[in-house]
Structures are given as C-alpha cells and as structure tokens.
Amino acid sequence: FTTSTLNAIEDVALQVFPHPVRDRLHIRLEEAEDLEFSLFSASAKLLETQRHQQNTDVSMNMSSYPAGIYFLVVKSSSAVETIKLFKR
C-alpha cells in the first residue's frame, strides 16, 4: 500500500489509499470532520459525490470505473484539496 497524506485541510491529516486503487478507495482522517468527496474523471466529468459527517474512515467503490486517472476533490468548511488518483 502507498499512502498519500495531506495536511492542507484545516490541519487534519488525510490518508488516501491504496494508490493505485483497484476496487475500493479508502480515506482515513486523523480527526472526525464534516467533509465532501467528489470523484472526477480525467476529462473533468463528475462521477460521484459523497458527504460524510464526523467520520474518520470512509470508502468509495471504484470497481465500476475503468483503469485510468481520476481526481478526488475533498472539501471541508474552509478548504478544498484535489488528489490525483490512478486506477488499475
């Protein structure tokens, strides 16, 4: 497993794994926070949006998406972070 860690969103450590993803993408937060996750294709088409309140572990099923590059946009009440993903 490779883990991507971001600290840009309100000093909350955010881990996204595995990278590259095969079937299920996992998102782990160090602290519970209200967040919105949006998955976009490489051509900027919105594929899926999930909203989570006060969760620390979230997963997103990506098994129906073809291999390629995707972008996960993570929004909190005060910040936005974009994570580039590779799917096998």
N, CA, C and O of each residue as an XYZ file, in Angstrom:
352
protein
N       0.833     -1.190      0.000
C       0.000      0.000      0.000
C       0.870      1.243      0.000
O       1.869      1.324      0.715
N       0.479      2.194     -0.802
C       1.091      3.513     -0.762
C       0.048      4.456     -0.207
O      -1.124      4.374     -0.574
N       0.453      5.339      0.661
C      -0.475      6.255      1.299
C      -0.131      7.671      0.918
O       1.034      8.067      0.964
N      -1.142      8.443      0.539
C      -0.973      9.870      0.294
C      -1.483     10.592      1.522
O      -2.612     10.357      1.954
N      -0.669     11.470      2.093
C      -1.079     12.204      3.278
C      -1.087     13.689      2.972
O      -0.112     14.227      2.445
N      -2.186     14.351      3.300
C      -2.326     15.777      3.056
C      -2.669     16.467      4.367
O      -3.448     15.942      5.164
N      -2.101     17.619      4.588
C      -2.394     18.372      5.794
C      -2.984     19.738      5.477
O      -3.037     20.600      6.354
N      -3.421     19.951      4.264
C      -3.906     21.262      3.853
C      -5.288     21.577      4.398
O      -5.625     22.749      4.563
N      -6.083     20.581      4.677
C      -7.457     20.825      5.124
C      -7.481     20.949      6.636
O      -7.517     19.960      7.368
N      -7.460     22.188      7.075
C      -7.621     22.506      8.498
C      -6.742     21.669      9.411
O      -7.186     21.229     10.472
N      -5.511     21.449      9.009
C      -4.559     20.694      9.824
C      -5.041     19.284     10.169
O      -4.595     18.704     11.159
N      -5.937     18.736      9.369
C      -6.406     17.367      9.568
C      -5.615     16.467      8.641
O      -5.589     16.688      7.431
N      -4.972     15.460      9.195
C      -4.221     14.514      8.360
C      -5.217     13.655      7.603
O      -6.120     13.065      8.197
N      -5.048     13.587      6.294
C      -5.932     12.859      5.410
C      -5.114     11.828      4.659
O      -4.150     12.181      3.978
N      -5.484     10.551      4.772
C      -4.787      9.477      4.075
C      -5.726      8.880      3.034
O      -6.883      8.574      3.323
N      -5.211      8.723      1.826
C      -5.965      8.126      0.732
C      -5.164      6.926      0.243
O      -4.003      7.076     -0.136
N      -5.769      5.732      0.244
C      -5.042      4.527     -0.132
C      -6.029      3.464     -0.624
O      -7.218      3.603     -0.339
N      -5.630      2.439     -1.324
C      -4.291      2.222     -1.871
C      -4.081      3.108     -3.102
O      -5.035      3.638     -3.673
N      -2.863      3.251     -3.483
C      -2.525      4.086     -4.633
C      -1.507      3.353     -5.475
O      -0.358      3.278     -5.039
N      -1.803      2.818     -6.610
C      -3.066      2.969     -7.333
C      -4.184      2.117     -6.728
O      -3.938      1.108     -6.066
N      -5.396      2.549     -6.975
C      -6.575      1.863     -6.455
C      -7.046      0.816     -7.463
O      -6.904      0.993     -8.673
N      -7.607     -0.275     -6.946
C      -8.182     -1.298     -7.829
C      -9.697     -1.267     -7.755
O     -10.358     -0.913     -8.732
N     -10.255     -1.633     -6.611
C     -11.712     -1.710     -6.472
C     -12.269     -0.684     -5.492
O     -13.267     -0.026     -5.783
N     -11.638     -0.548     -4.349
C     -12.171      0.300     -3.292
C     -11.102      1.275     -2.812
O      -9.994      0.885     -2.444
N     -11.467      2.550     -2.827
C     -10.585      3.610     -2.336
C     -10.932      3.868     -0.875
O     -12.104      4.006     -0.527
N      -9.923      3.933     -0.031
C     -10.129      4.195      1.396
C      -9.587      5.570      1.747
O      -8.521      5.980      1.289
N     -10.351      6.267      2.571
C      -9.982      7.607      3.019
C     -10.042      7.594      4.535
O     -11.073      7.263      5.121
N      -8.944      7.951      5.163
C      -8.871      7.931      6.626
C      -8.466      9.318      7.113
O      -7.520      9.923      6.609
N      -9.201      9.800      8.097
C      -8.916     11.096      8.725
C      -8.383     10.880     10.123
O      -8.818      9.972     10.831
N      -7.451     11.708     10.516
C      -6.917     11.632     11.871
C      -7.970     12.057     12.889
O      -8.056     11.495     13.981
N      -8.779     13.068     12.513
C      -9.846     13.557     13.385
C     -11.146     13.579     12.595
O     -11.135     13.814     11.387
N     -12.257     13.337     13.265
C     -13.562     13.379     12.611
C     -13.883     14.811     12.197
O     -13.707     15.755     12.967
N     -14.355     14.947     10.965
C     -14.705     16.263     10.437
C     -15.763     16.075      9.348
O     -15.818     15.019      8.718
N     -16.598     17.086      9.122
C     -17.574     17.041      8.044
C     -16.853     17.321      6.735
O     -16.240     18.376      6.572
N     -16.926     16.373      5.800
C     -16.245     16.517      4.519
C     -17.133     16.059      3.378
O     -18.055     15.263      3.560
N     -16.831     16.585      2.188
C     -17.480     16.152      0.961
C     -16.391     15.661      0.011
O     -15.378     16.332     -0.189
N     -16.612     14.476     -0.573
C     -15.673     13.893     -1.518
C     -16.355     13.820     -2.877
O     -17.455     13.278     -2.992
N     -15.708     14.363     -3.909
C     -16.226     14.290     -5.274
C     -15.174     13.641     -6.154
O     -14.005     14.026     -6.135
N     -15.600     12.656     -6.922
C     -14.698     11.945     -7.819
C     -14.960     12.408     -9.245
O     -16.097     12.398     -9.718
N     -13.877     12.818     -9.930
C     -13.967     13.303    -11.298
C     -13.109     12.432    -12.203
O     -12.075     11.910    -11.785
N     -13.550     12.280    -13.455
C     -12.735     11.597    -14.456
C     -11.630     12.545    -14.912
O     -11.622     13.720    -14.547
N     -10.701     12.028    -15.709
C      -9.615     12.863    -16.240
C     -10.164     13.960    -17.148
O      -9.511     14.985    -17.342
N     -11.359     13.754    -17.706
C     -11.975     14.770    -18.562
C     -12.888     15.715    -17.769
O     -13.686     16.448    -18.354
N     -12.766     15.695    -16.448
C     -13.480     16.590    -15.526
C     -14.971     16.289    -15.405
O     -15.739     17.163    -15.003
N     -15.390     15.089    -15.741
C     -16.787     14.692    -15.561
C     -16.990     14.232    -14.120
O     -16.252     13.382    -13.624
N     -17.994     14.797    -13.453
C     -18.311     14.387    -12.089
C     -18.905     12.989    -12.121
O     -19.909     12.752    -12.793
N     -18.285     12.057    -11.393
C     -18.723     10.672    -11.366
C     -19.512     10.324    -10.113
O     -20.445      9.523    -10.158
N     -19.130     10.933     -8.997
C     -19.739     10.563     -7.724
C     -19.416     11.624     -6.677
O     -18.335     12.213     -6.681
N     -20.378     11.856     -5.777
C     -20.160     12.754     -4.640
C     -20.676     12.069     -3.386
O     -21.763     11.490     -3.384
N     -19.894     12.139     -2.328
C     -20.305     11.596     -1.027
C     -20.087     12.670      0.031
O     -19.086     13.387      0.011
N     -21.030     12.769      0.946
C     -20.891     13.681      2.086
C     -20.820     12.842      3.349
O     -21.598     11.906      3.535
N     -19.886     13.185      4.203
C     -19.695     12.429      5.439
C     -19.590     13.403      6.607
O     -18.870     14.400      6.554
N     -20.327     13.082      7.657
C     -20.323     13.920      8.844
C     -19.646     13.188      9.982
O     -20.073     12.113     10.403
N     -18.585     13.795     10.465
C     -17.874     13.317     11.651
C     -17.411     11.870     11.534
O     -17.442     11.129     12.516
N     -16.983     11.462     10.344
C     -16.417     10.135     10.146
C     -14.901     10.221     10.090
O     -14.343     11.252      9.715
N     -14.240      9.139     10.464
C     -12.787      9.072     10.328
C     -12.352      8.072      9.274
O     -11.227      8.149      8.781
N     -13.230      7.127      8.914
C     -12.923      6.134      7.882
C     -14.056      6.084      6.867
O     -15.215      5.858      7.214
N     -13.694      6.300      5.611
C     -14.662      6.338      4.527
C     -14.101      5.505      3.386
O     -12.887      5.456      3.192
N     -14.974      4.850      2.630
C     -14.501      4.148      1.438
C     -15.401      4.492      0.258
O     -16.570      4.840      0.424
N     -14.827      4.387     -0.934
C     -15.533      4.690     -2.164
C     -15.323      3.520     -3.118
O     -14.187      3.145     -3.406
N     -16.407      2.950     -3.601
C     -16.325      1.829     -4.527
C     -15.989      2.349     -5.919
O     -16.754      3.116     -6.503
N     -14.842      1.929     -6.448
C     -14.412      2.359     -7.780
C     -14.352      1.196     -8.761
O     -13.791      1.334     -9.848
N     -14.925      0.045     -8.391
C     -14.817     -1.150     -9.226
C     -15.494     -0.994    -10.586
O     -15.097     -1.655    -11.546
N     -16.492     -0.146    -10.686
C     -17.205      0.014    -11.956
C     -16.523      0.999    -12.911
O     -16.943      1.141    -14.059
N     -15.477      1.674    -12.442
C     -14.786      2.650    -13.281
C     -13.606      1.992    -13.990
O     -12.920      1.156    -13.402
N     -13.364      2.361    -15.248
C     -12.229      1.776    -15.977
C     -10.891      2.281    -15.445
O     -10.826      3.296    -14.751
N      -9.833      1.561    -15.780
C      -8.490      1.984    -15.400
C      -8.210      3.368    -15.979
O      -8.662      3.698    -17.075
N      -7.461      4.165    -15.231
C      -7.122      5.498    -15.724
C      -6.827      6.453    -14.597
O      -6.593      6.048    -13.458
N      -6.840      7.731    -14.929
C      -6.546      8.804    -13.984
C      -7.860      9.433    -13.530
O      -8.763      9.673    -14.332
N      -7.945      9.693    -12.235
C      -9.118     10.327    -11.634
C      -8.653     11.409    -10.670
O      -7.492     11.442    -10.262
N      -9.576     12.288    -10.316
C      -9.284     13.334     -9.344
C     -10.328     13.280     -8.240
O     -11.530     13.285     -8.505
N      -9.860     13.229     -7.010
C     -10.719     13.249     -5.841
C     -10.628     14.646     -5.238
O      -9.552     15.080     -4.827
N     -11.748     15.344     -5.186
C     -11.798     16.673     -4.602
C     -12.403     16.534     -3.209
O     -13.521     16.045     -3.047
N     -11.648     16.970     -2.216
C     -12.060     16.878     -0.817
C     -12.342     18.290     -0.321
O     -11.476     19.162     -0.378
N     -13.569     18.508      0.171
C     -13.969     19.837      0.647
C     -14.313     19.774      2.125
O     -15.045     18.891      2.573
N     -13.778     20.719      2.869
C     -14.196     20.926      4.254
C     -14.905     22.275      4.293
O     -15.109     22.895      3.249
N     -15.277     22.730      5.464
C     -15.968     24.016      5.570
C     -15.055     25.184      5.217
O     -15.536     26.283      4.941
N     -13.733     24.957      5.222
C     -12.829     26.086      4.991
C     -11.745     25.841      3.945
O     -10.924     26.725      3.703
N     -11.722     24.662      3.317
C     -10.645     24.378      2.364
C     -11.092     23.352      1.332
O     -12.063     22.621      1.524
N     -10.344     23.326      0.226
C     -10.564     22.350     -0.838
C      -9.210     21.777     -1.216
O      -8.236     22.513     -1.367
N      -9.151     20.459     -1.368
C      -7.909     19.780     -1.754
C      -8.231     18.827     -2.893
O      -9.245     18.130     -2.848
N      -7.378     18.786     -3.918
C      -7.548     17.875     -5.047
C      -6.434     16.841     -5.021
O      -5.258     17.182     -4.898
N      -6.819     15.568     -5.140
C      -5.864     14.460     -5.089
C      -5.965     13.696     -6.402
O      -7.052     13.280     -6.804
N      -4.836     13.515     -7.063
C      -4.793     12.760     -8.312
C      -4.690     11.273     -7.968
O      -3.844     10.865     -7.172
N      -5.574     10.466     -8.588
C      -5.616      9.029     -8.330
C      -5.354      8.258     -9.622
O      -5.676      8.721    -10.716
N      -4.774      7.095     -9.474
C      -4.594      6.179    -10.585
C      -5.368      4.905    -10.273
O      -5.244      4.351     -9.180
N      -6.164      4.443    -11.230
C      -6.902      3.195    -11.045
C      -6.382      2.160    -12.020
O      -6.211      2.429    -13.209
N      -6.133      0.971    -11.495
C      -5.690     -0.160    -12.332
C      -6.867     -0.888    -12.888
O      -6.700     -1.866    -13.616
